[in-house]
Amino acid sequence: YTYTFRFEVDVDAPSYTLKAGGYTISSGSYTNKQVVYTTTDNRSVYRIRYQRPNYSSYSNTYATSYTVNTSATNGWYYVYAEDYMGNTNSTVSFYLDTVLPIGTVTNANGSTIENGGYTNKAIKYTASDSGSGMSGYQYKAPDATSWSSYTSGTEVSGIGWHTFRSYDRAGNYSEEYKVYYDNTKP
């Protein structure tokens, strides 16, 4: 008897691109933009496996791309691709965060000053973020035209409007917080 066998050997994992807002990002990135994971293989991709925030298992899509819109649940996403021969690429992750940080201004006594409010005591700005975490703070002194770096909780004074804002790791900026400082007597 003579037997003829035809078989294919494929040991190459699918390749992929990971983009947020149209720009390539690396695994482990934080973003507030739509994310598109696209995969290709020398033969064809079998499926994309993805895990969403608050889910303990992976789901499948039998397409060559997987998109996470900005209206999706905030949190960590994990994605990888598998070809028909069972080869998988490395799992990539990204953190979607569309929630703005929230800032607060307090005076030297610890009392909160409303946004747009007035005070005659030194003020300081702090912020918190429920998503990806705080990344930085910015400040505009009275009569300043550009933002400068600010250290959270640093007291400032000087007659005029003091403006603060903060941003998280995903690039979300808080609302601008303005307080007018005036310690001169009428």
PDB file of C-alpha atoms in Angstrom:
ATOM      1  CA  TYR A   1       0.000   0.000   0.000  1.00  0.00           C
ATOM      2  CA  THR A   2       1.068   3.570  -0.625  1.00  0.00           C
ATOM      3  CA  TYR A   3      -0.335   6.420   1.399  1.00  0.00           C
ATOM      4  CA  THR A   4       0.085  10.060   0.518  1.00  0.00           C
ATOM      5  CA  PHE A   5      -0.349  12.640   3.221  1.00  0.00           C
ATOM      6  CA  ARG A   6      -0.570  16.357   2.779  1.00  0.00           C
ATOM      7  CA  PHE A   7      -0.156  18.522   5.827  1.00  0.00           C
ATOM      8  CA  GLU A   8       0.725  22.062   6.704  1.00  0.00           C
ATOM      9  CA  VAL A   9       3.048  23.248   9.420  1.00  0.00           C
ATOM     10  CA  ASP A  10       2.337  26.649  10.914  1.00  0.00           C
ATOM     11  CA  VAL A  11       4.135  27.720  14.050  1.00  0.00           C
ATOM     12  CA  ASP A  12       3.750  31.478  13.569  1.00  0.00           C
ATOM     13  CA  ALA A  13       1.415  33.329  15.898  1.00  0.00           C
ATOM     14  CA  PRO A  14      -0.898  35.989  14.483  1.00  0.00           C
ATOM     15  CA  SER A  15       0.444  39.545  14.466  1.00  0.00           C
ATOM     16  CA  TYR A  16      -1.580  42.480  15.748  1.00  0.00           C
ATOM     17  CA  THR A  17      -1.881  46.251  16.028  1.00  0.00           C
ATOM     18  CA  LEU A  18      -3.352  48.063  19.000  1.00  0.00           C
ATOM     19  CA  LYS A  19      -4.577  51.610  18.367  1.00  0.00           C
ATOM     20  CA  ALA A  20      -6.366  54.200  20.495  1.00  0.00           C
ATOM     21  CA  GLY A  21      -7.875  57.154  18.691  1.00  0.00           C
ATOM     22  CA  GLY A  22      -6.050  56.048  15.538  1.00  0.00           C
ATOM     23  CA  TYR A  23      -2.590  56.046  17.159  1.00  0.00           C
ATOM     24  CA  THR A  24      -0.565  52.961  18.072  1.00  0.00           C
ATOM     25  CA  ILE A  25      -0.364  52.276  21.804  1.00  0.00           C
ATOM     26  CA  SER A  26       1.566  49.658  23.720  1.00  0.00           C
ATOM     27  CA  SER A  27       0.183  46.958  25.955  1.00  0.00           C
ATOM     28  CA  GLY A  28      -0.513  48.254  29.451  1.00  0.00           C
ATOM     29  CA  SER A  29      -1.523  51.735  28.236  1.00  0.00           C
ATOM     30  CA  TYR A  30      -4.201  53.957  29.711  1.00  0.00           C
ATOM     31  CA  THR A  31      -6.551  55.686  27.270  1.00  0.00           C
ATOM     32  CA  ASN A  32      -9.771  57.669  27.005  1.00  0.00           C
ATOM     33  CA  LYS A  33     -10.137  57.018  23.258  1.00  0.00           C
ATOM     34  CA  GLN A  34     -11.776  54.262  21.208  1.00  0.00           C
ATOM     35  CA  VAL A  35      -9.453  51.237  21.004  1.00  0.00           C
ATOM     36  CA  VAL A  36      -9.144  48.946  17.975  1.00  0.00           C
ATOM     37  CA  TYR A  37      -7.246  45.656  18.140  1.00  0.00           C
ATOM     38  CA  THR A  38      -6.582  44.274  14.638  1.00  0.00           C
ATOM     39  CA  THR A  39      -4.908  40.967  13.861  1.00  0.00           C
ATOM     40  CA  THR A  40      -3.505  39.210  10.784  1.00  0.00           C
ATOM     41  CA  ASP A  41      -1.989  35.804  10.147  1.00  0.00           C
ATOM     42  CA  ASN A  42      -0.072  34.188   7.263  1.00  0.00           C
ATOM     43  CA  ARG A  43      -3.096  31.919   6.704  1.00  0.00           C
ATOM     44  CA  SER A  44      -6.152  33.247   8.496  1.00  0.00           C
ATOM     45  CA  VAL A  45      -7.184  34.208  11.989  1.00  0.00           C
ATOM     46  CA  TYR A  46      -9.579  31.867  13.745  1.00  0.00           C
ATOM     47  CA  ARG A  47     -10.770  34.143  16.537  1.00  0.00           C
ATOM     48  CA  ILE A  48      -9.981  37.026  18.847  1.00  0.00           C
ATOM     49  CA  ARG A  49     -10.364  36.345  22.560  1.00  0.00           C
ATOM     50  CA  TYR A  50     -11.110  39.258  24.883  1.00  0.00           C
ATOM     51  CA  GLN A  51     -11.850  39.793  28.540  1.00  0.00           C
ATOM     52  CA  ARG A  52     -13.796  42.858  29.654  1.00  0.00           C
ATOM     53  CA  PRO A  53     -13.777  44.562  33.061  1.00  0.00           C
ATOM     54  CA  ASN A  54     -15.891  42.778  35.682  1.00  0.00           C
ATOM     55  CA  TYR A  55     -15.857  39.501  33.701  1.00  0.00           C
ATOM     56  CA  SER A  56     -13.889  36.479  34.871  1.00  0.00           C
ATOM     57  CA  SER A  57     -13.720  34.670  31.528  1.00  0.00           C
ATOM     58  CA  TYR A  58     -12.841  35.430  27.929  1.00  0.00           C
ATOM     59  CA  SER A  59     -15.340  35.918  25.102  1.00  0.00           C
ATOM     60  CA  ASN A  60     -14.786  35.341  21.369  1.00  0.00           C
ATOM     61  CA  THR A  61     -15.243  37.248  18.174  1.00  0.00           C
ATOM     62  CA  TYR A  62     -14.636  35.522  14.860  1.00  0.00           C
ATOM     63  CA  ALA A  63     -13.541  38.703  13.117  1.00  0.00           C
ATOM     64  CA  THR A  64     -10.114  40.192  12.425  1.00  0.00           C
ATOM     65  CA  SER A  65     -10.663  43.189  14.689  1.00  0.00           C
ATOM     66  CA  TYR A  66     -12.131  43.988  18.082  1.00  0.00           C
ATOM     67  CA  THR A  67     -13.266  47.529  18.967  1.00  0.00           C
ATOM     68  CA  VAL A  68     -13.890  49.051  22.383  1.00  0.00           C
ATOM     69  CA  ASN A  69     -15.866  52.300  22.163  1.00  0.00           C
ATOM     70  CA  THR A  70     -15.655  55.096  24.707  1.00  0.00           C
ATOM     71  CA  SER A  71     -19.157  54.220  25.915  1.00  0.00           C
ATOM     72  CA  ALA A  72     -17.914  50.800  27.075  1.00  0.00           C
ATOM     73  CA  THR A  73     -17.268  49.890  30.712  1.00  0.00           C
ATOM     74  CA  ASN A  74     -14.171  51.562  32.165  1.00  0.00           C
ATOM     75  CA  GLY A  75     -11.383  49.286  33.350  1.00  0.00           C
ATOM     76  CA  TRP A  76      -8.810  46.773  32.141  1.00  0.00           C
ATOM     77  CA  TYR A  77      -9.316  44.891  28.860  1.00  0.00           C
ATOM     78  CA  TYR A  78      -7.255  41.848  27.816  1.00  0.00           C
ATOM     79  CA  VAL A  79      -7.076  40.674  24.193  1.00  0.00           C
ATOM     80  CA  TYR A  80      -5.235  38.049  22.138  1.00  0.00           C
ATOM     81  CA  ALA A  81      -5.680  36.282  18.788  1.00  0.00           C
ATOM     82  CA  GLU A  82      -5.632  32.620  17.815  1.00  0.00           C
ATOM     83  CA  ASP A  83      -5.155  31.136  14.338  1.00  0.00           C
ATOM     84  CA  TYR A  84      -6.633  27.910  12.945  1.00  0.00           C
ATOM     85  CA  MET A  85      -3.558  25.927  13.982  1.00  0.00           C
ATOM     86  CA  GLY A  86      -3.919  26.940  17.634  1.00  0.00           C
ATOM     87  CA  ASN A  87      -1.071  29.487  17.643  1.00  0.00           C
ATOM     88  CA  THR A  88      -1.737  32.484  19.885  1.00  0.00           C
ATOM     89  CA  ASN A  89       0.017  35.790  20.242  1.00  0.00           C
ATOM     90  CA  SER A  90       0.780  37.500  23.535  1.00  0.00           C
ATOM     91  CA  THR A  91      -2.110  38.916  25.509  1.00  0.00           C
ATOM     92  CA  VAL A  92      -2.240  42.702  25.376  1.00  0.00           C
ATOM     93  CA  SER A  93      -3.987  44.906  27.898  1.00  0.00           C
ATOM     94  CA  PHE A  94      -5.242  48.459  28.075  1.00  0.00           C
ATOM     95  CA  TYR A  95      -7.210  50.511  30.576  1.00  0.00           C
ATOM     96  CA  LEU A  96     -10.193  52.491  29.265  1.00  0.00           C
ATOM     97  CA  ASP A  97     -10.980  55.508  31.436  1.00  0.00           C
ATOM     98  CA  THR A  98     -13.509  58.146  30.393  1.00  0.00           C
ATOM     99  CA  VAL A  99     -14.172  59.562  33.888  1.00  0.00           C
ATOM    100  CA  LEU A 100     -12.795  63.034  34.664  1.00  0.00           C
ATOM    101  CA  PRO A 101     -10.830  63.682  37.855  1.00  0.00           C
ATOM    102  CA  ILE A 102     -12.613  65.820  40.444  1.00  0.00           C
ATOM    103  CA  GLY A 103     -10.802  68.739  42.061  1.00  0.00           C
ATOM    104  CA  THR A 104     -11.404  70.710  45.237  1.00  0.00           C
ATOM    105  CA  VAL A 105      -9.989  73.955  46.610  1.00  0.00           C
ATOM    106  CA  THR A 106      -9.765  74.496  50.352  1.00  0.00           C
ATOM    107  CA  ASN A 107      -8.466  77.409  52.396  1.00  0.00           C
ATOM    108  CA  ALA A 108      -5.943  77.356  55.230  1.00  0.00           C
ATOM    109  CA  ASN A 109      -8.747  76.472  57.681  1.00  0.00           C
ATOM    110  CA  GLY A 110      -9.700  73.418  55.623  1.00  0.00           C
ATOM    111  CA  SER A 111     -13.010  74.889  54.414  1.00  0.00           C
ATOM    112  CA  THR A 112     -13.971  74.093  50.821  1.00  0.00           C
ATOM    113  CA  ILE A 113     -14.215  77.119  48.521  1.00  0.00           C
ATOM    114  CA  GLU A 114     -16.822  76.756  45.766  1.00  0.00           C
ATOM    115  CA  ASN A 115     -15.647  76.849  42.165  1.00  0.00           C
ATOM    116  CA  GLY A 116     -15.969  80.545  41.223  1.00  0.00           C
ATOM    117  CA  GLY A 117     -15.890  81.519  44.909  1.00  0.00           C
ATOM    118  CA  TYR A 118     -13.922  84.090  46.892  1.00  0.00           C
ATOM    119  CA  THR A 119     -11.584  83.873  49.875  1.00  0.00           C
ATOM    120  CA  ASN A 120      -9.172  85.976  51.930  1.00  0.00           C
ATOM    121  CA  LYS A 121      -7.052  83.021  53.111  1.00  0.00           C
ATOM    122  CA  ALA A 122      -4.352  81.033  51.307  1.00  0.00           C
ATOM    123  CA  ILE A 123      -5.768  78.222  49.177  1.00  0.00           C
ATOM    124  CA  LYS A 124      -4.699  74.779  48.016  1.00  0.00           C
ATOM    125  CA  TYR A 125      -5.963  72.366  45.363  1.00  0.00           C
ATOM    126  CA  THR A 126      -6.324  68.595  45.530  1.00  0.00           C
ATOM    127  CA  ALA A 127      -8.006  66.119  43.188  1.00  0.00           C
ATOM    128  CA  SER A 128      -9.005  62.491  43.030  1.00  0.00           C
ATOM    129  CA  ASP A 129      -9.746  60.068  40.220  1.00  0.00           C
ATOM    130  CA  SER A 130     -11.894  56.951  40.388  1.00  0.00           C
ATOM    131  CA  GLY A 131     -10.460  55.474  37.176  1.00  0.00           C
ATOM    132  CA  SER A 132      -6.855  55.191  36.060  1.00  0.00           C
ATOM    133  CA  GLY A 133      -5.435  57.370  38.851  1.00  0.00           C
ATOM    134  CA  MET A 134      -4.007  60.866  39.030  1.00  0.00           C
ATOM    135  CA  SER A 135      -1.109  61.804  36.795  1.00  0.00           C
ATOM    136  CA  GLY A 136      -0.568  65.536  37.294  1.00  0.00           C
ATOM    137  CA  TYR A 137      -1.795  68.947  38.401  1.00  0.00           C
ATOM    138  CA  GLN A 138      -1.651  72.357  36.723  1.00  0.00           C
ATOM    139  CA  TYR A 139      -2.054  75.915  37.941  1.00  0.00           C
ATOM    140  CA  LYS A 140      -2.510  79.403  36.500  1.00  0.00           C
ATOM    141  CA  ALA A 141      -1.597  82.238  38.827  1.00  0.00           C
ATOM    142  CA  PRO A 142      -3.449  85.557  38.543  1.00  0.00           C
ATOM    143  CA  ASP A 143      -2.514  87.309  35.269  1.00  0.00           C
ATOM    144  CA  ALA A 144      -0.759  84.139  33.970  1.00  0.00           C
ATOM    145  CA  THR A 145      -1.546  83.110  30.379  1.00  0.00           C
ATOM    146  CA  SER A 146      -0.227  79.560  30.461  1.00  0.00           C
ATOM    147  CA  TRP A 147      -0.412  76.549  32.746  1.00  0.00           C
ATOM    148  CA  SER A 148       2.447  75.559  35.033  1.00  0.00           C
ATOM    149  CA  SER A 149       3.006  72.370  37.033  1.00  0.00           C
ATOM    150  CA  TYR A 150       1.526  72.321  40.489  1.00  0.00           C
ATOM    151  CA  THR A 151       2.136  70.084  43.488  1.00  0.00           C
ATOM    152  CA  SER A 152      -1.122  68.904  45.006  1.00  0.00           C
ATOM    153  CA  GLY A 153      -1.854  70.577  48.340  1.00  0.00           C
ATOM    154  CA  THR A 154       0.614  73.461  47.947  1.00  0.00           C
ATOM    155  CA  GLU A 155      -0.791  76.701  49.404  1.00  0.00           C
ATOM    156  CA  VAL A 156      -0.930  79.729  47.105  1.00  0.00           C
ATOM    157  CA  SER A 157      -2.050  83.324  47.544  1.00  0.00           C
ATOM    158  CA  GLY A 158      -1.933  86.634  45.684  1.00  0.00           C
ATOM    159  CA  ILE A 159      -4.752  88.939  44.638  1.00  0.00           C
ATOM    160  CA  GLY A 160      -6.756  87.692  41.659  1.00  0.00           C
ATOM    161  CA  TRP A 161      -8.188  84.550  40.108  1.00  0.00           C
ATOM    162  CA  HIS A 162      -6.295  81.329  40.788  1.00  0.00           C
ATOM    163  CA  THR A 163      -7.121  78.544  38.329  1.00  0.00           C
ATOM    164  CA  PHE A 164      -6.419  74.847  38.829  1.00  0.00           C
ATOM    165  CA  ARG A 165      -6.939  71.628  36.908  1.00  0.00           C
ATOM    166  CA  SER A 166      -5.705  68.053  37.067  1.00  0.00           C
ATOM    167  CA  TYR A 167      -5.408  65.090  34.709  1.00  0.00           C
ATOM    168  CA  ASP A 168      -5.349  61.328  35.040  1.00  0.00           C
ATOM    169  CA  ARG A 169      -3.202  58.619  33.402  1.00  0.00           C
ATOM    170  CA  ALA A 170      -5.689  58.247  30.534  1.00  0.00           C
ATOM    171  CA  GLY A 171      -5.449  61.955  29.637  1.00  0.00           C
ATOM    172  CA  ASN A 172      -8.790  63.108  31.078  1.00  0.00           C
ATOM    173  CA  TYR A 173      -8.700  66.677  32.394  1.00  0.00           C
ATOM    174  CA  SER A 174     -10.836  67.847  35.284  1.00  0.00           C
ATOM    175  CA  GLU A 175     -12.991  70.935  35.025  1.00  0.00           C
ATOM    176  CA  GLU A 176     -11.052  74.137  35.616  1.00  0.00           C
ATOM    177  CA  TYR A 177     -11.477  75.282  39.207  1.00  0.00           C
ATOM    178  CA  LYS A 178     -11.226  79.062  39.804  1.00  0.00           C
ATOM    179  CA  VAL A 179     -11.072  80.890  43.105  1.00  0.00           C
ATOM    180  CA  TYR A 180     -10.581  84.621  43.668  1.00  0.00           C
ATOM    181  CA  TYR A 181      -8.139  85.528  46.460  1.00  0.00           C
ATOM    182  CA  ASP A 182      -8.344  89.006  48.016  1.00  0.00           C
ATOM    183  CA  ASN A 183      -7.027  89.870  51.482  1.00  0.00           C
ATOM    184  CA  THR A 184      -7.088  93.666  51.133  1.00  0.00           C
ATOM    185  CA  LYS A 185      -9.545  95.592  53.261  1.00  0.00           C
ATOM    186  CA  PRO A 186     -12.042  97.962  51.655  1.00  0.00           C
TER     187      PRO A 186
END
